[in-house]
CSV table of N, CA and C in Angstrom, one decimal:
chain,number,residue,atom,x,y,z
A,1130,MET,N,76.7,53.2,134.1
A,1130,MET,CA,76.9,52.3,133.1
A,1130,MET,C,75.6,51.5,132.8
A,1131,GLU,N,75.0,51.1,133.9
A,1131,GLU,CA,73.8,50.2,133.7
A,1131,GLU,C,72.7,50.9,132.9
A,1132,LYS,N,72.7,52.2,132.9
A,1132,LYS,CA,71.7,52.9,132.1
A,1132,LYS,C,72.0,53.1,130.6
A,1133,ARG,N,73.3,53.0,130.3
A,1133,ARG,CA,73.7,53.2,128.9
A,1133,ARG,C,74.2,52.0,128.2
A,1134,PHE,N,74.7,51.0,128.9
A,1134,PHE,CA,75.3,49.8,128.3
A,1134,PHE,C,74.2,49.1,127.4
A,1135,LYS,N,74.6,48.8,126.1
A,1135,LYS,CA,73.6,48.2,125.2
A,1135,LYS,C,74.3,47.0,124.5
A,1136,ILE,N,73.5,46.0,124.2
A,1136,ILE,CA,73.9,44.8,123.5
A,1136,ILE,C,73.0,44.5,122.3
A,1137,TRP,N,73.6,44.3,121.2
A,1137,TRP,CA,72.9,44.0,119.9
A,1137,TRP,C,73.0,42.5,119.7
A,1138,VAL,N,71.8,41.9,119.4
A,1138,VAL,CA,71.7,40.5,119.1
A,1138,VAL,C,71.6,40.3,117.5
A,1139,TYR,N,72.5,39.6,116.9
A,1139,TYR,CA,72.4,39.4,115.5
A,1139,TYR,C,71.2,38.6,115.2
A,1140,LYS,N,70.6,38.9,114.0
A,1140,LYS,CA,69.3,38.3,113.6
A,1140,LYS,C,69.5,37.1,112.6
A,1141,GLU,N,70.7,36.9,112.2
A,1141,GLU,CA,71.0,35.8,111.2
A,1141,GLU,C,70.7,34.4,111.9
A,1142,GLY,N,70.3,33.5,111.0
A,1142,GLY,CA,70.1,32.1,111.5
A,1142,GLY,C,68.7,31.8,111.9
A,1143,GLU,N,68.5,30.5,111.9
A,1143,GLU,CA,67.1,30.0,112.3
A,1143,GLU,C,67.2,29.0,113.4
A,1144,ARG,N,66.1,29.0,114.1
A,1144,ARG,CA,66.0,28.0,115.2
A,1144,ARG,C,66.0,26.6,114.7
A,1145,PRO,N,66.5,25.6,115.4
A,1145,PRO,CA,66.7,25.6,116.8
A,1145,PRO,C,68.1,25.9,117.2
A,1146,LEU,N,69.1,26.0,116.3
A,1146,LEU,CA,70.5,26.1,116.7
A,1146,LEU,C,70.9,27.5,117.1
A,1147,VAL,N,70.1,28.5,116.7
A,1147,VAL,CA,70.4,29.9,117.1
A,1147,VAL,C,69.0,30.5,117.5
A,1148,HIS,N,69.1,31.6,118.2
A,1148,HIS,CA,67.9,32.3,118.6
A,1148,HIS,C,67.0,31.6,119.6
A,1149,GLY,N,67.5,30.7,120.4
A,1149,GLY,CA,66.7,30.0,121.4
A,1149,GLY,C,67.6,29.2,122.2
A,1150,GLY,N,67.1,28.6,123.2
A,1150,GLY,CA,67.9,27.8,124.1
A,1150,GLY,C,67.0,27.2,125.1
A,1151,PRO,N,67.5,26.2,125.8
A,1151,PRO,CA,66.7,25.6,126.9
A,1151,PRO,C,66.3,26.6,128.0
A,1152,LEU,N,65.1,26.5,128.5
A,1152,LEU,CA,64.7,27.4,129.6
A,1152,LEU,C,64.5,26.6,130.9
A,1153,ASN,N,64.5,25.3,130.8
A,1153,ASN,CA,64.1,24.6,132.0
A,1153,ASN,C,65.0,23.4,132.4
A,1154,ASN,N,66.3,23.5,132.0
A,1154,ASN,CA,67.2,22.4,132.5
A,1154,ASN,C,68.5,23.0,133.0
A,1155,ILE,N,69.5,22.2,133.2
A,1155,ILE,CA,70.7,22.7,133.8
A,1155,ILE,C,71.4,23.8,133.0
A,1156,TYR,N,71.1,23.9,131.7
A,1156,TYR,CA,71.6,24.9,130.8
A,1156,TYR,C,70.7,26.0,130.6
A,1157,GLY,N,69.7,26.2,131.4
A,1157,GLY,CA,68.6,27.1,131.3
A,1157,GLY,C,69.0,28.6,131.2
A,1158,VAL,N,70.1,28.9,131.8
A,1158,VAL,CA,70.5,30.3,131.8
A,1158,VAL,C,70.8,30.8,130.4
A,1159,GLU,N,71.3,29.9,129.6
A,1159,GLU,CA,71.6,30.2,128.1
A,1159,GLU,C,70.3,30.7,127.5
A,1160,GLY,N,69.3,29.8,127.6
A,1160,GLY,CA,68.0,30.1,126.9
A,1160,GLY,C,67.3,31.4,127.5
A,1161,GLN,N,67.4,31.5,128.8
A,1161,GLN,CA,66.8,32.7,129.5
A,1161,GLN,C,67.4,34.0,129.0
A,1162,PHE,N,68.7,34.0,128.9
A,1162,PHE,CA,69.4,35.2,128.5
A,1162,PHE,C,69.1,35.5,127.1
A,1163,LEU,N,69.1,34.6,126.2
A,1163,LEU,CA,68.7,34.8,124.8
A,1163,LEU,C,67.3,35.3,124.6
A,1164,ASP,N,66.4,34.7,125.4
A,1164,ASP,CA,65.0,35.1,125.3
A,1164,ASP,C,64.8,36.5,125.8
A,1165,GLU,N,65.4,36.9,126.9
A,1165,GLU,CA,65.3,38.3,127.4
A,1165,GLU,C,65.9,39.3,126.4
A,1166,MET,N,67.0,39.0,125.8
A,1166,MET,CA,67.7,39.9,124.9
A,1166,MET,C,66.9,40.1,123.6
A,1167,GLU,N,66.4,39.0,123.1
A,1167,GLU,CA,65.8,39.0,121.8
A,1167,GLU,C,64.3,39.5,121.8
A,1168,HIS,N,63.7,39.5,123.0
A,1168,HIS,CA,62.3,39.9,123.1
A,1168,HIS,C,62.2,41.3,123.8
A,1169,GLY,N,63.3,42.0,123.9
A,1169,GLY,CA,63.2,43.3,124.5
A,1169,GLY,C,62.9,43.4,125.9
A,1170,LYS,N,63.1,42.3,126.6
A,1170,LYS,CA,62.8,42.2,128.1
A,1170,LYS,C,63.9,42.8,128.9
A,1171,SER,N,65.0,43.0,128.3
A,1171,SER,CA,66.2,43.5,129.0
A,1171,SER,C,66.4,45.0,128.7
A,1172,PRO,N,66.8,45.8,129.7
A,1172,PRO,CA,67.1,47.2,129.5
A,1172,PRO,C,68.4,47.3,128.7
A,1173,PHE,N,69.1,46.2,128.6
A,1173,PHE,CA,70.4,46.3,127.9
A,1173,PHE,C,70.3,46.0,126.4
A,1174,SER,N,69.1,45.7,125.9
A,1174,SER,CA,68.8,45.4,124.5
A,1174,SER,C,69.0,46.7,123.7
A,1175,ALA,N,69.8,46.6,122.6
A,1175,ALA,CA,70.0,47.7,121.7
A,1175,ALA,C,69.0,47.6,120.6
A,1176,SER,N,68.4,48.8,120.2
A,1176,SER,CA,67.4,48.7,119.1
A,1176,SER,C,68.1,48.8,117.8
A,1177,HIS,N,69.4,49.2,117.8
A,1177,HIS,CA,70.1,49.3,116.5
A,1177,HIS,C,71.6,48.9,116.8
A,1178,PRO,N,72.3,48.2,115.9
A,1178,PRO,CA,73.6,47.9,116.2
A,1178,PRO,C,74.6,49.0,116.4
A,1179,ASP,N,74.3,50.2,115.8
A,1179,ASP,CA,75.2,51.3,116.0
A,1179,ASP,C,75.2,51.9,117.4
A,1180,GLU,N,74.2,51.6,118.2
A,1180,GLU,CA,74.2,52.0,119.6
A,1180,GLU,C,74.8,51.0,120.6
A,1181,ALA,N,75.2,49.8,120.1
A,1181,ALA,CA,75.6,48.7,120.9
A,1181,ALA,C,77.1,48.9,121.3
A,1182,HIS,N,77.4,48.4,122.6
A,1182,HIS,CA,78.7,48.3,123.1
A,1182,HIS,C,79.3,46.9,122.9
A,1183,MET,N,78.4,46.0,122.9
A,1183,MET,CA,78.7,44.5,122.8
A,1183,MET,C,77.7,43.9,121.8
A,1184,PHE,N,78.1,42.7,121.3
A,1184,PHE,CA,77.3,42.0,120.3
A,1184,PHE,C,77.2,40.6,120.7
A,1185,LEU,N,76.0,40.1,120.8
A,1185,LEU,CA,75.7,38.8,121.2
A,1185,LEU,C,75.5,37.9,120.0
A,1186,LEU,N,76.3,36.8,119.9
A,1186,LEU,CA,76.1,35.8,118.9
A,1186,LEU,C,75.0,34.8,119.5
A,1187,PRO,N,73.8,34.8,119.0
A,1187,PRO,CA,72.7,34.0,119.6
A,1187,PRO,C,72.8,32.5,119.3
A,1188,ILE,N,73.9,31.9,119.6
A,1188,ILE,CA,74.1,30.5,119.3
A,1188,ILE,C,73.8,29.7,120.6
A,1189,SER,N,73.1,28.6,120.4
A,1189,SER,CA,72.7,27.8,121.5
A,1189,SER,C,73.6,26.5,121.5
A,1190,VAL,N,74.6,26.5,122.3
A,1190,VAL,CA,75.5,25.3,122.3
A,1190,VAL,C,74.7,24.1,122.8
A,1191,ALA,N,73.8,24.3,123.8
A,1191,ALA,CA,73.0,23.2,124.3
A,1191,ALA,C,72.1,22.6,123.2
A,1192,TYR,N,71.5,23.5,122.4
A,1192,TYR,CA,70.6,23.0,121.4
A,1192,TYR,C,71.4,22.3,120.2
A,1193,ILE,N,72.6,22.9,119.9
A,1193,ILE,CA,73.4,22.3,118.9
A,1193,ILE,C,73.8,20.8,119.3
A,1194,ILE,N,74.2,20.7,120.6
A,1194,ILE,CA,74.5,19.4,121.1
A,1194,ILE,C,73.3,18.5,121.1
A,1195,SER,N,72.1,19.0,121.4
A,1195,SER,CA,70.9,18.2,121.5
A,1195,SER,C,70.5,17.7,120.1
A,1196,TYR,N,70.6,18.6,119.1
A,1196,TYR,CA,70.2,18.2,117.7
A,1196,TYR,C,71.2,17.6,116.8
A,1197,VAL,N,72.5,18.0,117.0
A,1197,VAL,CA,73.5,17.6,116.1
A,1197,VAL,C,74.2,16.3,116.6
A,1198,TYR,N,74.3,16.2,117.9
A,1198,TYR,CA,75.0,15.1,118.6
A,1198,TYR,C,74.1,14.0,119.1
A,1199,LYS,N,72.9,13.9,118.6
A,1199,LYS,CA,72.0,12.8,118.9
A,1199,LYS,C,71.7,11.9,117.8
A,1200,PRO,N,72.0,10.7,117.8
A,1200,PRO,CA,72.6,10.0,119.0
A,1200,PRO,C,74.1,10.4,119.1
A,1201,LEU,N,74.5,10.4,120.3
A,1201,LEU,CA,75.9,10.7,120.6
A,1201,LEU,C,76.8,9.6,120.2
A,1202,VAL,N,77.6,9.8,119.1
A,1202,VAL,CA,78.5,8.7,118.7
A,1202,VAL,C,80.0,9.2,118.9
A,1203,THR,N,80.1,10.5,119.2
A,1203,THR,CA,81.5,11.0,119.4
A,1203,THR,C,81.4,12.2,120.3
A,1204,TYR,N,82.5,12.4,121.0
A,1204,TYR,CA,82.7,13.7,121.8
A,1204,TYR,C,83.5,14.7,121.0
A,1205,SER,N,83.8,14.5,119.8
A,1205,SER,CA,84.5,15.4,119.0
A,1205,SER,C,83.8,16.7,118.9
A,1206,ARG,N,84.5,17.8,119.0
A,1206,ARG,CA,83.9,19.2,118.9
A,1206,ARG,C,83.9,19.7,117.5
A,1207,ASP,N,84.3,18.9,116.5
A,1207,ASP,CA,84.5,19.3,115.2
A,1207,ASP,C,83.2,19.9,114.6
A,1208,GLU,N,82.1,19.2,114.7
A,1208,GLU,CA,80.8,19.7,114.1
A,1208,GLU,C,80.4,21.0,114.8
A,1209,LEU,N,80.5,21.1,116.1
A,1209,LEU,CA,80.2,22.3,116.9
A,1209,LEU,C,81.0,23.4,116.4
A,1210,GLN,N,82.3,23.2,116.3
A,1210,GLN,CA,83.2,24.3,115.9
A,1210,GLN,C,82.9,24.7,114.5
A,1211,ARG,N,82.6,23.8,113.6
A,1211,ARG,CA,82.2,24.2,112.2
A,1211,ARG,C,80.9,25.1,112.2
A,1212,LEU,N,79.9,24.7,112.9
A,1212,LEU,CA,78.7,25.5,113.0
A,1212,LEU,C,78.9,26.9,113.5
A,1213,VAL,N,79.7,27.0,114.6
A,1213,VAL,CA,80.0,28.3,115.1
A,1213,VAL,C,80.9,29.1,114.2
A,1214,GLN,N,81.9,28.5,113.6
A,1214,GLN,CA,82.7,29.2,112.6
A,1214,GLN,C,81.9,29.7,111.4
A,1215,ASP,N,81.0,28.9,110.9
A,1215,ASP,CA,80.1,29.3,109.8
A,1215,ASP,C,79.3,30.6,110.2
A,1216,TYR,N,78.7,30.5,111.4
A,1216,TYR,CA,77.9,31.7,111.9
A,1216,TYR,C,78.8,32.9,112.0
A,1217,VAL,N,79.9,32.8,112.6
A,1217,VAL,CA,80.8,33.9,112.7
A,1217,VAL,C,81.2,34.4,111.3
A,1218,GLY,N,81.5,33.5,110.4
A,1218,GLY,CA,81.8,33.9,109.0
A,1218,GLY,C,80.7,34.8,108.4
A,1219,VAL,N,79.5,34.4,108.6
A,1219,VAL,CA,78.3,35.1,108.1
A,1219,VAL,C,78.3,36.5,108.7
A,1220,VAL,N,78.4,36.6,110.0
A,1220,VAL,CA,78.4,37.9,110.7
A,1220,VAL,C,79.6,38.8,110.2
A,1221,ALA,N,80.8,38.2,110.1
A,1221,ALA,CA,82.0,39.0,109.8
A,1221,ALA,C,81.9,39.5,108.3
A,1222,ASP,N,81.3,38.7,107.4
A,1222,ASP,CA,81.1,39.1,106.0
A,1222,ASP,C,80.0,40.1,105.8
A,1223,LYS,N,79.0,40.0,106.6
A,1223,LYS,CA,77.8,40.9,106.4
A,1223,LYS,C,77.8,42.2,107.1
A,1224,TYR,N,78.4,42.2,108.3
A,1224,TYR,CA,78.4,43.4,109.1
A,1224,TYR,C,79.8,44.0,109.4
A,1225,PRO,N,79.9,45.3,109.6
A,1225,PRO,CA,81.2,45.9,109.9
A,1225,PRO,C,81.6,45.7,111.4
A,1226,TYR,N,80.7,45.3,112.3
A,1226,TYR,CA,80.9,45.3,113.7
A,1226,TYR,C,82.0,44.3,114.2
A,1227,TRP,N,81.9,43.1,113.6
A,1227,TRP,CA,83.0,42.1,113.9
A,1227,TRP,C,84.3,42.6,113.5
A,1228,ASN,N,84.4,43.1,112.4
A,1228,ASN,CA,85.7,43.5,111.8
A,1228,ASN,C,86.3,44.7,112.4
A,1229,ARG,N,85.6,45.6,113.0
A,1229,ARG,CA,86.1,46.8,113.6
A,1229,ARG,C,86.9,46.5,114.9
A,1230,SER,N,86.6,45.4,115.6
A,1230,SER,CA,87.2,45.0,116.8
A,1230,SER,C,87.9,43.6,116.7
A,1231,LYS,N,87.8,43.0,115.5
A,1231,LYS,CA,88.2,41.6,115.3
A,1231,LYS,C,87.5,40.7,116.3
A,1232,GLY,N,86.2,41.0,116.6
A,1232,GLY,CA,85.4,40.1,117.5
A,1232,GLY,C,85.6,40.3,118.9
A,1233,ALA,N,86.4,41.3,119.3
A,1233,ALA,CA,86.7,41.5,120.8
A,1233,ALA,C,85.5,41.9,121.6
A,1234,ASP,N,84.5,42.6,120.9
A,1234,ASP,CA,83.3,43.0,121.6
A,1234,ASP,C,82.1,42.1,121.3
A,1235,HIS,N,82.4,40.9,120.9
A,1235,HIS,CA,81.3,39.9,120.7
A,1235,HIS,C,81.4,38.8,121.7
A,1236,PHE,N,80.3,38.2,122.0
A,1236,PHE,CA,80.2,37.1,123.0
A,1236,PHE,C,79.1,36.2,122.7
A,1237,LEU,N,79.1,35.0,123.3
A,1237,LEU,CA,78.0,34.1,123.3
A,1237,LEU,C,77.8,33.6,124.8
A,1238,VAL,N,76.6,33.2,125.1
A,1238,VAL,CA,76.3,32.7,126.4
A,1238,VAL,C,76.1,31.2,126.4
A,1239,SER,N,76.7,30.5,127.3
A,1239,SER,CA,76.5,29.1,127.3
A,1239,SER,C,76.9,28.6,128.7
A,1240,CYS,N,76.1,27.7,129.2
A,1240,CYS,CA,76.5,27.0,130.5
A,1240,CYS,C,77.2,25.7,130.2
A,1241,HIS,N,77.4,25.3,128.9
A,1241,HIS,CA,77.9,24.1,128.6
A,1241,HIS,C,79.5,24.2,128.5
A,1242,ASP,N,80.2,23.2,129.0
A,1242,ASP,CA,81.6,23.2,129.1
A,1242,ASP,C,82.3,23.1,127.7
A,1243,TRP,N,81.6,22.8,126.6
A,1243,TRP,CA,82.2,22.8,125.3
A,1243,TRP,C,82.5,24.2,124.7
A,1244,VAL,N,81.8,25.2,125.3
A,1244,VAL,CA,81.9,26.5,124.6
A,1244,VAL,C,83.3,27.1,124.7
A,1245,SER,N,84.1,26.8,125.7
A,1245,SER,CA,85.4,27.4,125.8
A,1245,SER,C,86.3,27.1,124.6
A,1246,GLU,N,86.1,25.8,124.1
A,1246,GLU,CA,86.9,25.4,123.0
A,1246,GLU,C,86.4,26.1,121.7
A,1247,ILE,N,85.2,26.2,121.5
A,1247,ILE,CA,84.7,26.7,120.2
A,1247,ILE,C,84.8,28.2,120.1
A,1248,SER,N,84.7,28.9,121.3
A,1248,SER,CA,84.9,30.4,121.2
A,1248,SER,C,86.3,30.8,120.9
A,1249,PHE,N,87.3,30.0,121.4
A,1249,PHE,CA,88.7,30.3,121.1
A,1249,PHE,C,89.0,30.0,119.7
A,1250,ILE,N,88.6,28.9,119.2
A,1250,ILE,CA,88.8,28.5,117.8
A,1250,ILE,C,88.2,29.6,116.8
A,1251,SER,N,87.0,29.9,117.1
A,1251,SER,CA,86.3,30.9,116.2
A,1251,SER,C,87.0,32.3,116.2
A,1252,ALA,N,87.4,32.7,117.3
A,1252,ALA,CA,88.1,34.0,117.4
A,1252,ALA,C,89.4,34.0,116.7
A,1253,VAL,N,90.1,32.9,116.8
A,1253,VAL,CA,91.4,32.8,116.2
A,1253,VAL,C,91.3,32.8,114.6
A,1254,LEU,N,90.3,32.1,114.1
A,1254,LEU,CA,90.1,32.1,112.7
A,1254,LEU,C,89.8,33.4,112.0
A,1255,TYR,N,89.2,34.3,112.8
A,1255,TYR,CA,88.7,35.5,112.2
A,1255,TYR,C,89.5,36.8,112.6
A,1256,LEU,N,90.7,36.6,113.1
A,1256,LEU,CA,91.5,37.7,113.5
A,1256,LEU,C,92.1,38.4,112.3
């Protein structure tokens, strides 16, 4: 399986909220994974979405929190949920891959504890 398993990373969106993440703090795994997948450093990187088994939504929860929630005036997840829902909406409208599995083969990587709430909400909205 390690020789054949492939992950496609969606290209939509612009930094800093997608396609990047912190590399040197407590949420660094998020940035490291995105960096390796997007720059072809991983043997799991798919060169075309048709060869992929899984699809990575390159959303940086840590960067969203850093840029959108500064200064922190609320712990409400509403803005974070809206950003992720918008991204999923773009992907679902533009590509057939989300729709063929209703998002079951899609994932995002985050070390932040807010991600469990947004991933559930986004999946439910696009079923």
